[in-house]
């Protein structure tokens, strides 16, 4: 009798759980969401494994969020016939990633380094935290963690609600937008349609986000607080020179093994671009970076085809413009012999 009661209780529990999952999944799908991947250190580590391909078979990309939005991986691979390995990290300086690849004797490939000056030249620890965590996880990942990640990837590809970056309890609670208190800054939650990520780490804005002026304005207000509202002066003098020397040494290591490195400045527009140009004058930062590293660079403002791009929220290209930008970027890189 007791066994029968336990069986009924078990079946009821399963039914309740399955019903809840079905309803929760259906709810988010009716809101326009699709299955995407949590863009975390686990997904990054999975991509990091692909950097050892022959130099004529792949290009590795590091940087902050702009290259993740602005490089259309499908278009790149279609036009070049080679793989795009996307290792950029949102809200992070790529300098640690550059050091990781420079110190990896097995890496002898092609590397594109995207430069977003407020992040690239930052000395603030929080802008280096994600890169340090990702590199550390990749080096120490256990077999059980690799097995677990493969299961998670399979599930995330099918269920919308498993995207931790948008639908975890903490994320949903953050949507309440608790105001900052004196001395305590609370990072405003990003609109859920702003950054969606595929398994290849391609990030893009959803159609719903692009069609909603209120959401776009919400995102630009976040940029005003997070980046444009930073009162600290940019790095200069000896600390800046130390950064340039550090980058130059890393580039030289990669080149000495037969690898290739090129710096790319992707588009920004509106008040964001105006603020960046004023705070990080090109001669002092971009030009100095290329001179110090003895590497080639492609700046969006130097090409009339890319200089006119308008970023919906001032900082990243829409999916359609990302396809065009990728085409123009490939044209310029061909001229520099990148694919030879």
Coordinates of C-alpha atoms in Angstrom, one line a residue:
X1 CA 0.0 0.0 0.0
X2 CA 2.8 2.4 1.0
X3 CA 4.7 1.6 -2.3
X4 CA 1.6 2.4 -4.3
X5 CA 1.3 5.8 -2.5
X6 CA 4.9 6.6 -3.1
X7 CA 4.5 5.7 -6.8
X8 CA 1.5 8.0 -7.1
X9 CA 3.3 10.8 -5.3
X10 CA 6.3 10.3 -7.6
X11 CA 4.1 10.4 -10.7
X12 CA 2.3 13.5 -9.5
X13 CA 5.7 15.2 -8.8
X14 CA 6.9 14.3 -12.3
X15 CA 3.7 15.6 -13.8
X16 CA 3.9 18.9 -12.0
X17 CA 7.5 19.4 -13.0
X18 CA 6.9 18.6 -16.6
X19 CA 3.9 20.8 -16.7
X20 CA 5.8 23.7 -15.2
X21 CA 8.7 23.3 -17.6
X22 CA 6.3 23.2 -20.6
X23 CA 4.4 26.3 -19.4
X24 CA 7.6 28.2 -18.6
X25 CA 9.2 27.3 -21.9
X26 CA 6.0 28.2 -23.8
X27 CA 5.7 31.5 -22.0
X28 CA 9.1 32.7 -23.1
X29 CA 8.7 31.5 -26.7
X30 CA 5.5 33.4 -27.0
X31 CA 7.5 36.5 -26.0
X32 CA 9.7 36.0 -29.1
X33 CA 12.7 34.3 -27.5
X34 CA 14.5 31.4 -29.1
X35 CA 17.0 28.9 -27.8
X36 CA 20.4 30.6 -27.3
X37 CA 23.5 29.8 -25.3
X38 CA 24.8 31.2 -22.0
X39 CA 27.9 33.2 -23.1
X40 CA 30.1 32.2 -20.2
X41 CA 33.6 30.8 -19.5
X42 CA 32.4 27.3 -20.4
X43 CA 31.3 28.3 -23.9
X44 CA 34.5 30.3 -24.3
X45 CA 36.7 27.3 -23.3
X46 CA 34.9 25.2 -25.9
X47 CA 35.9 27.8 -28.6
X48 CA 39.4 28.2 -27.3
X49 CA 40.2 24.6 -28.3
X50 CA 40.0 25.6 -32.0
X51 CA 42.9 28.0 -32.1
X52 CA 45.5 25.4 -33.2
X53 CA 44.3 25.0 -36.8
X54 CA 46.7 25.7 -39.7
X55 CA 47.3 29.4 -40.4
X56 CA 45.4 29.1 -43.8
X57 CA 42.4 27.4 -42.2
X58 CA 41.3 29.8 -39.4
X59 CA 41.4 33.3 -38.0
X60 CA 41.1 33.9 -34.2
X61 CA 39.2 37.0 -33.0
X62 CA 39.7 38.6 -29.5
X63 CA 38.3 41.9 -28.2
X64 CA 35.3 43.1 -26.3
X65 CA 31.7 42.9 -27.3
X66 CA 31.9 44.9 -30.6
X67 CA 33.6 42.3 -32.6
X68 CA 31.2 39.7 -31.3
X69 CA 28.3 41.7 -32.7
X70 CA 30.0 43.2 -35.8
X71 CA 31.7 40.1 -37.2
X72 CA 29.1 37.9 -38.9
X73 CA 30.7 34.5 -38.6
X74 CA 28.6 32.8 -41.3
X75 CA 29.5 35.5 -43.8
X76 CA 33.1 35.4 -42.9
X77 CA 33.3 31.6 -43.3
X78 CA 31.4 31.7 -46.6
X79 CA 33.5 34.4 -48.2
X80 CA 37.0 33.3 -46.9
X81 CA 36.6 29.5 -46.7
X82 CA 38.2 29.5 -43.3
X83 CA 36.9 29.2 -39.8
X84 CA 36.3 32.2 -37.5
X85 CA 37.2 31.4 -33.9
X86 CA 35.4 33.9 -31.7
X87 CA 37.1 34.4 -28.4
X88 CA 36.1 38.0 -27.6
X89 CA 34.5 38.6 -24.2
X90 CA 31.8 41.1 -23.5
X91 CA 32.8 44.0 -21.2
X92 CA 36.4 42.9 -21.1
X93 CA 39.8 44.1 -22.2
X94 CA 41.4 41.6 -24.6
X95 CA 44.9 42.2 -23.3
X96 CA 44.8 39.1 -21.1
X97 CA 43.6 37.0 -24.0
X98 CA 46.4 38.4 -26.1
X99 CA 48.9 37.4 -23.4
X100 CA 47.4 33.9 -23.2
X101 CA 47.8 33.3 -26.9
X102 CA 51.3 34.8 -27.0
X103 CA 52.5 32.5 -24.2
X104 CA 51.0 29.5 -25.8
X105 CA 53.8 28.1 -27.9
X106 CA 51.4 25.9 -29.9
X107 CA 49.5 28.9 -31.2
X108 CA 51.0 29.9 -34.6
X109 CA 47.9 31.2 -36.4
X110 CA 46.2 34.5 -37.4
X111 CA 44.9 36.8 -34.7
X112 CA 42.5 39.8 -35.0
X113 CA 42.5 42.1 -32.0
X114 CA 39.5 44.4 -31.7
X115 CA 40.2 47.6 -29.9
X116 CA 37.5 49.4 -27.9
X117 CA 39.6 52.1 -26.2
X118 CA 37.7 52.5 -22.9
X119 CA 38.1 48.7 -22.3
X120 CA 41.3 47.9 -24.1
X121 CA 43.4 50.5 -22.2
X122 CA 41.6 50.1 -18.9
X123 CA 43.4 49.3 -15.7
X124 CA 40.2 48.7 -13.8
X125 CA 40.3 45.1 -12.5
X126 CA 36.6 44.4 -13.2
X127 CA 37.3 44.9 -17.0
X128 CA 39.9 42.1 -16.8
X129 CA 38.1 39.7 -14.5
X130 CA 36.1 37.7 -17.2
X131 CA 39.3 37.1 -19.3
X132 CA 41.2 35.9 -16.2
X133 CA 38.4 33.5 -15.2
X134 CA 37.9 32.2 -18.8
X135 CA 41.6 31.5 -19.3
X136 CA 42.0 29.9 -15.9
X137 CA 38.9 27.7 -16.5
X138 CA 40.2 26.5 -19.9
X139 CA 43.5 25.5 -18.4
X140 CA 42.1 23.7 -15.4
X141 CA 38.8 22.2 -16.8
X142 CA 38.4 18.7 -15.7
X143 CA 37.1 15.7 -17.7
X144 CA 33.8 15.7 -15.7
X145 CA 33.4 19.4 -16.4
X146 CA 33.9 18.8 -20.1
X147 CA 31.3 16.0 -20.1
X148 CA 28.9 18.2 -18.1
X149 CA 29.3 21.1 -20.6
X150 CA 28.5 18.8 -23.6
X151 CA 25.2 17.8 -21.9
X152 CA 24.4 21.5 -21.1
X153 CA 25.1 22.5 -24.7
X154 CA 22.8 19.9 -26.0
X155 CA 20.0 21.0 -23.6
X156 CA 20.6 24.8 -24.2
X157 CA 20.2 24.2 -28.0
X158 CA 16.6 23.0 -27.4
X159 CA 15.2 25.0 -24.4
X160 CA 14.9 28.7 -24.2
X161 CA 14.5 29.0 -20.4
X162 CA 18.0 27.4 -19.8
X163 CA 19.8 30.5 -20.9
X164 CA 21.2 31.5 -17.5
X165 CA 22.1 35.0 -18.6
X166 CA 18.5 35.9 -19.2
X167 CA 16.2 33.5 -17.2
X168 CA 18.1 32.5 -14.0
X169 CA 16.4 33.6 -10.8
X170 CA 19.1 36.2 -10.1
X171 CA 18.7 37.7 -13.5
X172 CA 15.0 37.8 -13.3
X173 CA 15.3 39.5 -9.9
X174 CA 17.7 42.0 -11.4
X175 CA 15.0 43.0 -13.8
X176 CA 13.3 44.7 -10.9
X177 CA 15.8 47.5 -11.4
X178 CA 16.6 48.3 -7.8
X179 CA 17.9 51.9 -7.7
X180 CA 21.5 52.6 -6.6
X181 CA 22.1 53.7 -3.0
X182 CA 24.6 56.4 -2.0
X183 CA 28.0 54.8 -2.4
X184 CA 26.6 51.6 -4.0
X185 CA 26.3 51.5 -7.8
X186 CA 23.8 48.9 -9.1
X187 CA 24.5 47.9 -12.8
X188 CA 21.2 48.3 -14.6
X189 CA 19.9 45.1 -16.3
X190 CA 20.3 44.9 -20.0
X191 CA 17.2 44.4 -22.1
X192 CA 16.7 40.7 -22.7
X193 CA 16.6 41.1 -26.4
X194 CA 19.9 43.0 -26.7
X195 CA 22.5 40.3 -26.8
X196 CA 21.7 36.8 -28.0
X197 CA 24.5 34.3 -28.5
X198 CA 24.8 31.2 -30.7
X199 CA 26.9 28.1 -30.1
X200 CA 29.8 29.6 -32.2
X201 CA 29.7 32.7 -29.9
X202 CA 28.1 34.9 -32.5
X203 CA 26.3 37.6 -30.6
X204 CA 23.4 39.6 -32.1
X205 CA 20.5 41.9 -31.3
X206 CA 17.0 40.4 -31.6
X207 CA 14.5 41.8 -34.0
X208 CA 12.3 42.7 -31.1
X209 CA 15.0 44.8 -29.5
X210 CA 15.7 46.7 -32.8
X211 CA 12.0 47.4 -33.3
X212 CA 11.5 48.9 -29.8
X213 CA 12.7 52.5 -29.4
X214 CA 12.1 52.3 -25.6
X215 CA 14.5 49.3 -25.2
X216 CA 17.1 51.0 -27.4
X217 CA 16.9 54.1 -25.3
X218 CA 17.2 52.0 -22.1
X219 CA 20.4 50.5 -23.5
X220 CA 21.9 53.9 -24.4
X221 CA 21.1 55.1 -20.9
X222 CA 23.1 52.1 -19.6
X223 CA 26.1 53.1 -21.7
X224 CA 25.9 56.6 -20.3
X225 CA 26.2 55.2 -16.8
X226 CA 28.7 52.3 -17.4
X227 CA 31.1 53.7 -19.9
X228 CA 30.4 57.4 -20.8
X229 CA 29.8 58.2 -17.1
X230 CA 33.2 57.1 -15.9
X231 CA 34.8 60.2 -14.3
X232 CA 38.3 58.6 -14.2
X233 CA 40.8 60.1 -16.7
X234 CA 42.1 57.6 -19.3
X235 CA 45.5 56.0 -18.7
X236 CA 48.4 58.1 -19.9
X237 CA 52.2 58.7 -19.4
X238 CA 54.2 55.8 -18.1
X239 CA 51.2 53.5 -17.4
X240 CA 50.1 53.9 -21.0
X241 CA 53.6 53.2 -22.2
X242 CA 53.7 50.1 -20.1
X243 CA 50.5 48.8 -21.7
X244 CA 51.9 49.5 -25.2
X245 CA 55.1 47.7 -24.3
X246 CA 53.2 44.8 -23.0
X247 CA 51.1 44.5 -26.1
X248 CA 54.1 44.9 -28.4
X249 CA 55.9 42.1 -26.6
X250 CA 52.9 39.8 -27.0
X251 CA 52.5 40.6 -30.7
X252 CA 56.3 39.9 -31.2
X253 CA 56.0 36.5 -29.6
X254 CA 53.2 35.4 -31.9
X255 CA 55.0 36.8 -35.0
X256 CA 58.2 35.1 -34.1
X257 CA 56.4 31.7 -34.4
X258 CA 55.1 32.6 -37.8
X259 CA 51.7 33.9 -36.7
X260 CA 50.1 37.1 -37.9
X261 CA 48.4 39.8 -35.8
X262 CA 46.2 42.7 -37.0
X263 CA 44.4 45.3 -34.9
X264 CA 40.8 46.4 -35.8
X265 CA 38.8 49.3 -34.7
X266 CA 35.1 48.5 -35.2
X267 CA 32.4 51.1 -35.6
X268 CA 30.7 53.2 -32.9
X269 CA 28.4 56.2 -33.5
X270 CA 26.5 59.0 -31.9
X271 CA 27.5 60.3 -28.5
X272 CA 29.5 57.1 -27.8
X273 CA 31.8 57.8 -30.8
X274 CA 32.1 61.4 -29.9
X275 CA 33.0 60.6 -26.4
X276 CA 35.6 58.0 -27.4
X277 CA 37.2 60.4 -29.9
X278 CA 37.5 63.1 -27.3
X279 CA 38.7 60.9 -24.4
X280 CA 41.0 58.7 -26.5
X281 CA 42.4 60.8 -29.3
X282 CA 43.5 58.6 -32.1
X283 CA 47.1 59.8 -32.3
X284 CA 47.8 59.1 -28.6
X285 CA 46.1 55.7 -28.5
X286 CA 45.3 53.9 -31.8
X287 CA 48.3 55.3 -33.7
X288 CA 50.6 54.7 -30.8
X289 CA 49.4 51.1 -30.5
X290 CA 50.2 50.3 -34.1
X291 CA 53.5 52.0 -33.9
X292 CA 54.6 50.2 -30.7
X293 CA 53.5 46.8 -31.9
X294 CA 54.7 47.2 -35.4
X295 CA 51.4 45.6 -36.6
X296 CA 48.9 46.5 -39.2
X297 CA 45.6 48.1 -38.3
X298 CA 42.1 48.7 -39.9
X299 CA 40.1 51.6 -38.5
X300 CA 36.5 51.8 -39.5
X301 CA 36.8 55.6 -39.9
X302 CA 39.4 55.2 -42.7
X303 CA 37.0 53.5 -45.1
X304 CA 34.0 55.4 -46.4
X305 CA 32.0 52.2 -46.6
X306 CA 32.4 51.6 -42.9
X307 CA 32.6 55.1 -41.6
X308 CA 28.9 55.7 -42.2
X309 CA 27.6 52.9 -40.2
X310 CA 25.1 53.8 -37.5
X311 CA 24.9 51.6 -34.4
X312 CA 21.4 51.3 -33.1
X313 CA 22.5 51.8 -29.5
X314 CA 25.7 53.7 -30.4
X315 CA 28.1 50.8 -29.8
X316 CA 27.2 47.7 -31.9
X317 CA 26.0 46.9 -35.4
X318 CA 22.7 45.4 -36.2
X319 CA 22.8 41.8 -37.7
X320 CA 22.2 43.1 -41.3
X321 CA 24.9 45.8 -41.0
X322 CA 27.3 43.2 -39.4
X323 CA 27.0 41.2 -42.7
X324 CA 28.0 44.3 -44.7
X325 CA 30.8 45.2 -42.3
X326 CA 32.2 41.7 -42.5
X327 CA 32.3 41.9 -46.3
X328 CA 34.1 45.3 -46.2
X329 CA 36.5 44.0 -43.5
X330 CA 37.4 41.0 -45.6
X331 CA 38.1 43.3 -48.6
X332 CA 40.5 45.4 -46.6
X333 CA 42.2 42.3 -45.1
X334 CA 42.7 40.8 -48.6
X335 CA 44.4 44.0 -49.6
X336 CA 46.8 43.6 -46.7
X337 CA 47.6 40.0 -47.7
X338 CA 45.8 38.4 -44.7
X339 CA 44.6 35.3 -46.6
X340 CA 47.8 34.7 -48.6

